[in-house]
Short mmCIF file of C-alpha atoms in Angstrom, two decimals:
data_model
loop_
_atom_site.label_atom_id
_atom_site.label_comp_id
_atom_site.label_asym_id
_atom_site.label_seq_id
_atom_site.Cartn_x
_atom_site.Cartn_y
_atom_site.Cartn_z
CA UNK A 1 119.84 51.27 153.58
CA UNK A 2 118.96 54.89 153.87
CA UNK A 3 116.98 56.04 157.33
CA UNK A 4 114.96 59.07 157.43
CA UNK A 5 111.24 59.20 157.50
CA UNK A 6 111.50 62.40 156.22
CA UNK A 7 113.67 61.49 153.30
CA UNK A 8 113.72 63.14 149.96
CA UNK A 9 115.73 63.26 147.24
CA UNK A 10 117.39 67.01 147.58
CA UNK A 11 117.08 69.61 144.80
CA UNK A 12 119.93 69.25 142.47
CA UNK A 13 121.65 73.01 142.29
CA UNK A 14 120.73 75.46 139.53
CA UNK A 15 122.68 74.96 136.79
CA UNK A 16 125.71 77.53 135.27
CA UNK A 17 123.41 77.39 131.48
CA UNK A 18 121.52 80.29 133.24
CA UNK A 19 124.61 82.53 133.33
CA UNK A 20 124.02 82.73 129.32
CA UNK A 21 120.57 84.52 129.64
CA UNK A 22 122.86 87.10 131.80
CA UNK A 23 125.70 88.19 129.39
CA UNK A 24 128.10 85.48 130.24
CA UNK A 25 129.82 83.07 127.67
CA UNK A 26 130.13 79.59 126.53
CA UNK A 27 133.74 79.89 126.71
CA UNK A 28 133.72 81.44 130.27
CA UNK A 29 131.02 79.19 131.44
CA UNK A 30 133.43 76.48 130.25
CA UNK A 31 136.55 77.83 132.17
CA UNK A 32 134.32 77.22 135.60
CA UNK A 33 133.56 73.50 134.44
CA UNK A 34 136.85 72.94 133.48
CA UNK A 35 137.55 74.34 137.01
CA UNK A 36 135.48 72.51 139.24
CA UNK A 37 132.51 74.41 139.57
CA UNK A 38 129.23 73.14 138.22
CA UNK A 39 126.67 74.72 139.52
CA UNK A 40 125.47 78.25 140.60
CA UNK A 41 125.66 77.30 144.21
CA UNK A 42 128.75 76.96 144.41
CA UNK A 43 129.93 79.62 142.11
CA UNK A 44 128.18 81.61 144.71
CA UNK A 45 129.96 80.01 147.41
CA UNK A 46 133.67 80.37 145.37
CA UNK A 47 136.18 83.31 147.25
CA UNK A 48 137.40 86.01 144.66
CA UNK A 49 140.87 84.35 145.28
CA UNK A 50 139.63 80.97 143.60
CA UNK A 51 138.08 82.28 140.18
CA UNK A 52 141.01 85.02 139.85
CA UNK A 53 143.45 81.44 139.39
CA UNK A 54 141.44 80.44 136.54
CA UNK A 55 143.22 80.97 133.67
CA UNK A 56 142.09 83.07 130.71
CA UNK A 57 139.06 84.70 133.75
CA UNK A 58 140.59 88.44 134.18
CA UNK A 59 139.44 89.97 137.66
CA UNK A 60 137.13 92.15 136.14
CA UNK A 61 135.14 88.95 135.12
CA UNK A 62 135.50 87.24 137.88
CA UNK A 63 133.74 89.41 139.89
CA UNK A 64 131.03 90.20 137.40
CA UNK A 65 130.52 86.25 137.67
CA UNK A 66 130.86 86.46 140.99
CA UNK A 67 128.35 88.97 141.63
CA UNK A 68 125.38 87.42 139.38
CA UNK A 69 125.84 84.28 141.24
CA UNK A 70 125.28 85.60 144.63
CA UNK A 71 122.16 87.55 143.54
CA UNK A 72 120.52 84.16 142.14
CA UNK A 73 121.87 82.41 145.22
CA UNK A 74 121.69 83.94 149.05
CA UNK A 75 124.95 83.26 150.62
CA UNK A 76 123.76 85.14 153.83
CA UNK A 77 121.67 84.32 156.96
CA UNK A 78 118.86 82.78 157.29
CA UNK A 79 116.12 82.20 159.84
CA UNK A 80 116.78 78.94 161.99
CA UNK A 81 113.25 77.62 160.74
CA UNK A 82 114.64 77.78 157.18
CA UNK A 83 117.97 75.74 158.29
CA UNK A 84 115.69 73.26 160.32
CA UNK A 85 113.71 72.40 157.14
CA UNK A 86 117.15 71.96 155.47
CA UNK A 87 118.37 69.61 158.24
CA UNK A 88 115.55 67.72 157.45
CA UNK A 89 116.16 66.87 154.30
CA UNK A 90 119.45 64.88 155.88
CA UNK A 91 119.59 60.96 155.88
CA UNK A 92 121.57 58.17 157.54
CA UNK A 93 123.45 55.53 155.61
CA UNK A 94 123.24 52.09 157.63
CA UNK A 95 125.90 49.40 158.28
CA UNK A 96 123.35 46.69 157.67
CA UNK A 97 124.07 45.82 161.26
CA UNK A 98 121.26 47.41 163.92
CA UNK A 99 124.08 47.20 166.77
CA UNK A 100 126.42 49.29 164.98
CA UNK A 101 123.50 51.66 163.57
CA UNK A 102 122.88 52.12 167.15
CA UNK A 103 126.19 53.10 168.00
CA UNK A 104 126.51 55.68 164.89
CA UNK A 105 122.74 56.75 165.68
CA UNK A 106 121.43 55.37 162.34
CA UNK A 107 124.93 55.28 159.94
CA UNK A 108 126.81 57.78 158.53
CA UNK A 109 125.39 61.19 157.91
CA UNK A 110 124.76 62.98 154.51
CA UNK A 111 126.16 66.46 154.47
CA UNK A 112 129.02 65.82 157.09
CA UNK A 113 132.16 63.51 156.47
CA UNK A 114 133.23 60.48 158.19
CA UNK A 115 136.67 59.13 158.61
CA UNK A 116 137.49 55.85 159.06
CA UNK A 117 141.13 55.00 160.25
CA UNK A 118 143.44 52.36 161.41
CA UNK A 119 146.10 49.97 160.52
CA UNK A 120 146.20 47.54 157.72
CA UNK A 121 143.82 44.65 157.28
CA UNK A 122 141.34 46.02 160.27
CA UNK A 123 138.06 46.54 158.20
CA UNK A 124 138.25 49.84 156.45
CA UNK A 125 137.60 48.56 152.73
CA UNK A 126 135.42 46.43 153.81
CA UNK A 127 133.32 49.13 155.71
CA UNK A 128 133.25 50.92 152.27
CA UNK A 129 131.72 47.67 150.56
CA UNK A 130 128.84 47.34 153.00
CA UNK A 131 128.29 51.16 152.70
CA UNK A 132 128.23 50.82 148.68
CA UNK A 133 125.89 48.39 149.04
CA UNK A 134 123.63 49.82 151.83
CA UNK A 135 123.05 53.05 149.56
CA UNK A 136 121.27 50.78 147.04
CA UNK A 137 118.90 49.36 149.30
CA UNK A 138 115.66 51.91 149.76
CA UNK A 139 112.43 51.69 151.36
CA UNK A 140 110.76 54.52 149.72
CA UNK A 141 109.67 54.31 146.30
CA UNK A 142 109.26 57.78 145.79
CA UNK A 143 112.69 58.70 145.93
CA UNK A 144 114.74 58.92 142.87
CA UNK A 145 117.61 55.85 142.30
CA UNK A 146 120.52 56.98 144.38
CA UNK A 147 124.40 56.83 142.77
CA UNK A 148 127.79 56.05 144.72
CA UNK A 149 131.14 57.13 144.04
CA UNK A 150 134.04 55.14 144.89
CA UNK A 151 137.67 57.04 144.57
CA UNK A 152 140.22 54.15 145.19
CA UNK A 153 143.67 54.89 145.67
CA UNK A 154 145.09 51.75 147.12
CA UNK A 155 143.72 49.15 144.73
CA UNK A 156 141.75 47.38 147.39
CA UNK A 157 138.79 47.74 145.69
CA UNK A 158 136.61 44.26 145.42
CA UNK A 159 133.48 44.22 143.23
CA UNK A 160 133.03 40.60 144.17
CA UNK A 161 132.79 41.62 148.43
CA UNK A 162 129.54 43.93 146.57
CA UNK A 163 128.14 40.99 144.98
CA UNK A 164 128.53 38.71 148.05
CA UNK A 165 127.26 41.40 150.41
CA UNK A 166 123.92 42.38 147.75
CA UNK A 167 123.12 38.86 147.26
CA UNK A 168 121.96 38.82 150.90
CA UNK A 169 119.97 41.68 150.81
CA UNK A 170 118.42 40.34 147.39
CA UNK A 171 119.25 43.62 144.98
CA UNK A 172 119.62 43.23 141.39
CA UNK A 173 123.34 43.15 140.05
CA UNK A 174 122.17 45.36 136.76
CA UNK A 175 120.92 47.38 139.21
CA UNK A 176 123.72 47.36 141.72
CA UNK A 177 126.97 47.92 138.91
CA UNK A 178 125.12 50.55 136.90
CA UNK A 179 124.75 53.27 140.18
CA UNK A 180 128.40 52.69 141.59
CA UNK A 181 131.27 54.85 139.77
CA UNK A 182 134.30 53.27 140.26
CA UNK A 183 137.77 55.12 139.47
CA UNK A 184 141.41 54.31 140.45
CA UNK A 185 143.78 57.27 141.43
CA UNK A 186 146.98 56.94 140.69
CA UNK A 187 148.67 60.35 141.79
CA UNK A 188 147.42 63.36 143.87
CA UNK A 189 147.01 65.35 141.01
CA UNK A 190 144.60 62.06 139.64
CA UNK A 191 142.64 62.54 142.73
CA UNK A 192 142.30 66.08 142.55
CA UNK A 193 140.64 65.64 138.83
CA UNK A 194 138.59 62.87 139.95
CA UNK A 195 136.96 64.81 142.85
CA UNK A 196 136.27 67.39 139.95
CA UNK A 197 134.45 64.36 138.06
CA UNK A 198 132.45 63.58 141.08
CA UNK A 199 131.65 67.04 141.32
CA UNK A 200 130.24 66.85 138.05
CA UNK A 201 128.08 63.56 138.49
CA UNK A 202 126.75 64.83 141.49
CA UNK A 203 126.03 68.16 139.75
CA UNK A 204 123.30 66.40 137.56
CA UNK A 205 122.38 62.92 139.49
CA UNK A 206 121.25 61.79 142.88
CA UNK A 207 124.81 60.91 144.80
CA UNK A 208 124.28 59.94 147.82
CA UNK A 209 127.52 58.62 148.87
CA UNK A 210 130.87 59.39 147.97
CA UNK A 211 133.39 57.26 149.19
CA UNK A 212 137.94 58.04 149.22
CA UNK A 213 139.63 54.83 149.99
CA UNK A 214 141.72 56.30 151.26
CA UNK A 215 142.56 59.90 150.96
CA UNK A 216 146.38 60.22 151.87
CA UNK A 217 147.72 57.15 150.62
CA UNK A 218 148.95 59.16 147.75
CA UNK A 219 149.74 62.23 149.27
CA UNK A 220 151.43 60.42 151.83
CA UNK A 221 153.88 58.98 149.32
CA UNK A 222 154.59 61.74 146.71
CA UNK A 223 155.35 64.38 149.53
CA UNK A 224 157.86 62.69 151.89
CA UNK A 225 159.59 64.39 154.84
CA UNK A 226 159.70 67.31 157.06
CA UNK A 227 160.51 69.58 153.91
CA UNK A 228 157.27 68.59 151.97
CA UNK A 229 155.06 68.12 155.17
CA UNK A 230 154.00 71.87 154.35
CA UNK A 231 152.80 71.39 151.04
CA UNK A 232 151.35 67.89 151.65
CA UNK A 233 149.13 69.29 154.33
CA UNK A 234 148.53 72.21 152.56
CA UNK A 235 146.96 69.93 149.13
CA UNK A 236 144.99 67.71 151.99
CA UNK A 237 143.18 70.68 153.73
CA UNK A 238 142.17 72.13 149.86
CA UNK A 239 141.15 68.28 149.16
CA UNK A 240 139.13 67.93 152.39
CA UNK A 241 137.65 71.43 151.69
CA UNK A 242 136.50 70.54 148.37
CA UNK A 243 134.91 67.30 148.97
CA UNK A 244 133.83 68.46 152.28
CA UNK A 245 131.43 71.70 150.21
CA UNK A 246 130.75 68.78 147.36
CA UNK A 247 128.96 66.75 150.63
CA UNK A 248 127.10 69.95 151.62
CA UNK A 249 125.94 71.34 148.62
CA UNK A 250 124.47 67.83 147.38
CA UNK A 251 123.61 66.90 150.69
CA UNK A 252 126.08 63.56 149.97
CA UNK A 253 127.96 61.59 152.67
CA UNK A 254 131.15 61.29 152.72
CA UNK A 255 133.37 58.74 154.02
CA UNK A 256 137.05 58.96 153.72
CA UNK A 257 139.25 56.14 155.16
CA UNK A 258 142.81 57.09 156.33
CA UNK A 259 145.98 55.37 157.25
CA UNK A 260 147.51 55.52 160.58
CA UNK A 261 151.48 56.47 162.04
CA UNK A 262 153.71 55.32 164.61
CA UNK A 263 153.76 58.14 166.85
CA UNK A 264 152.91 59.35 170.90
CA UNK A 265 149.21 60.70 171.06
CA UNK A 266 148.12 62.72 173.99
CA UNK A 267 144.27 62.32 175.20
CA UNK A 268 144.06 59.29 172.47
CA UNK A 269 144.46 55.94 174.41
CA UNK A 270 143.12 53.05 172.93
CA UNK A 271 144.57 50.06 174.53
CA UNK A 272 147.84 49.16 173.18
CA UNK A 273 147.43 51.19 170.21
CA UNK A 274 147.99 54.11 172.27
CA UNK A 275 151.40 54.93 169.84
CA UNK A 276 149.66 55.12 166.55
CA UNK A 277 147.73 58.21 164.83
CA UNK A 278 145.85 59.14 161.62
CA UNK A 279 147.31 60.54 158.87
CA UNK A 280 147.01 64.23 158.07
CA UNK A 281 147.14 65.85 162.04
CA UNK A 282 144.93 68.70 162.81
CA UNK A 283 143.82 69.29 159.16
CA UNK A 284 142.08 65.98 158.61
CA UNK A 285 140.89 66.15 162.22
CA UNK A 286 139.21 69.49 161.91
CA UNK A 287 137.21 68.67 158.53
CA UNK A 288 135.80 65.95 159.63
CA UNK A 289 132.27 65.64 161.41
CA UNK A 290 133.06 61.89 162.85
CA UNK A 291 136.06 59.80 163.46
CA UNK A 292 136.01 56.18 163.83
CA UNK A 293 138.93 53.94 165.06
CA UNK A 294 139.39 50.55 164.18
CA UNK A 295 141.55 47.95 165.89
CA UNK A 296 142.64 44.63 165.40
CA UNK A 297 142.16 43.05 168.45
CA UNK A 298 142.83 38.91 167.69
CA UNK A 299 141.93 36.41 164.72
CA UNK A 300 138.16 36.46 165.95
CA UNK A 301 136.94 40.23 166.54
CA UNK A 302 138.49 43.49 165.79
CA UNK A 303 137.83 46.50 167.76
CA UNK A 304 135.57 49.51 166.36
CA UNK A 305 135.45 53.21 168.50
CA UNK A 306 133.98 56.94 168.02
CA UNK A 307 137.02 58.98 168.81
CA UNK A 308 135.42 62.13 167.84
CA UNK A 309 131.97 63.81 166.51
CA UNK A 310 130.39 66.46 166.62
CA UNK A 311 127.15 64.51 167.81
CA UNK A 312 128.17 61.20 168.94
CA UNK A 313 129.35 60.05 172.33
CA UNK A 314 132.79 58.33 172.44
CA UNK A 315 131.41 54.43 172.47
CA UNK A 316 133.38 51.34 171.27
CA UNK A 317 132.45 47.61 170.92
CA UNK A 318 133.77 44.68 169.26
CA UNK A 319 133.15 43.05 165.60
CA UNK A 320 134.10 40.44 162.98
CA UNK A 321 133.84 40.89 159.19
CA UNK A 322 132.24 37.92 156.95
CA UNK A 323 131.28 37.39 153.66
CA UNK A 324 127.77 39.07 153.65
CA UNK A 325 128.68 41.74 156.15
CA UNK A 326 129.76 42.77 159.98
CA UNK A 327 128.91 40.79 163.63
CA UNK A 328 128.59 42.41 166.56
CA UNK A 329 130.54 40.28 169.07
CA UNK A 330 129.27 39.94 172.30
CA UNK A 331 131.53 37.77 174.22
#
């Protein structure tokens, strides 16, 4: 379910076509698809650095490129009013559960990402089902059918959880399995091409969700040890960049789950899980808007907790997962 009273669907970016009318060709227009870049927004928003590593685009292009796209796009400042009515067009995704709304102040946010991390078997793909779901479900007719992308890199994807889960909230399964994109990774450099696919959906239809279950899982397996930490973090911050822009431009939210590590945290104490960490150190921690913790606790509630936002309060409470969705427990 998407909250904002102010919702609309945003407008979808100009696309690169209109670099034909200026002197620019198929073929190089093809080079930036090929590359990841879609639209003229974010050609505008590309560094020199990025379209000079696109093979067969000399320098002298690149900046030609470079230099119509800012002119069609302003990349500089604006009044506050102007970013206020942007902010506005924002939305909340909920968790179907008002408790847990409450504690995220209405879901997760478009335009920022939220991680979800924590040990095995404590909830993350299962958050990702409700959130799948809660996209479809919209109380304003006026706004264009929404999309969701699901990335899955673990294989703990369930398309049955989605029917269970929709069933109670009465949406059509036509409806449901023709707006959810569903792709297994199977290597880092998989992932990397299928955030360029999403890219390109999102280029041309309402996304509102884009969802990375989990985004190290792979990284954290291909690169192993001190000698490849460098590079490992290296291809997560470009990653987290990427998808992190994608959320902006779009005005998409993202949620990325993570793994956790044995390990001694400082200013992180969360009961006796006080030795574990996410997955990806400062990197991950510094591109993204809101970190949630989750905890298995015992067989009847787990433990869910804000760790870090940039507009939530640290808050925790407890919860149990069932077939239609999440309980607040109380006891």
């Amino acid at each position: 379910m998407i909250h904002n009273s102010c919702y609309k669907a945003s407008k979808r970016n100009l696309g690169l076509m209109q670099l034909q009318e200026l002197g620019i060709s198929d073929t190089d227009i093809q080079k930036l698809i090929d590359n990841g870049i879609f639209t003229i927004n974010s050609l505008a928003k590309a560094s020199k650095k990025e379209l000079y590593s696109i093979k067969g685009l000399n320098d002298r292009k690149a900046e030609k490129i470079l230099s119509l796209a800012k002119k069609m796009v302003p990349v500089g400042f604006s009044t506050l009013k102007s970013y206020l009515q942007t902010k506005k067009q924002q939305f909340h995704i909920s968790t179907l559960n008002k408790t847990i709304d409450n504690l995220l102040e209405g879901g997760i946010e478009s335009s920022s990402v939220t991680e979800i991390f924590g040990e095995s078997k404590t909830g993350k793909t299962q958050f990702c089902h409700i959130f799948c779901v809660s996209a479809m479900i919209d109380n304003y007719s006026f706004v264009q059918t929404k999309k969701v992308i699901y990335i899955d890199t673990e294989g703990n994807f369930r398309p049955e959880r989605l029917i269970e889960i929709s069933e109670k909230f009465k949406i059509n399964f036509d409806f449901l399995i023709n707006n959810i994109f569903y792709a297994r990774a199977f290597n880092t450099e998989h992932q990397f091409q299928l955030l360029v696919a999403a890219a390109s959906i999102a280029a041309f239809s309402n996304v509102a969700l884009i969802i990375v279950d989990s985004c190290t899982a792979l990284l954290r397996t291909e690169y192993v040890g001190r000698g490849e930490l460098f590079l490992r973090q290296t291809l997560l911050g470009k990653f987290l960049r990427n998808i992190q822009r994608l959320g902006e431009e779009c005005n998409i939210a993202i949620l990325l789950t993570n793994q956790v590590v044995t390990s001694n945290l400082d200013g992180m104490t969360f009961s006796a899980a006080s030795n574990l960490k996410p997955i990806g150190g400062h990197i991950m921690a510094h591109f993204t808007n809101t970190r949630i913790w989750l905890k298995k606790r015992t067989s009847q509630y787990n433990l869910m907790k804000v760790i870090s936002s940039s507009k939530l309060s640290e808050k925790e409470l407890k919860f149990s997962i069932h077939n239609t969705g999440l309980r607040v427990v109380t006891e």
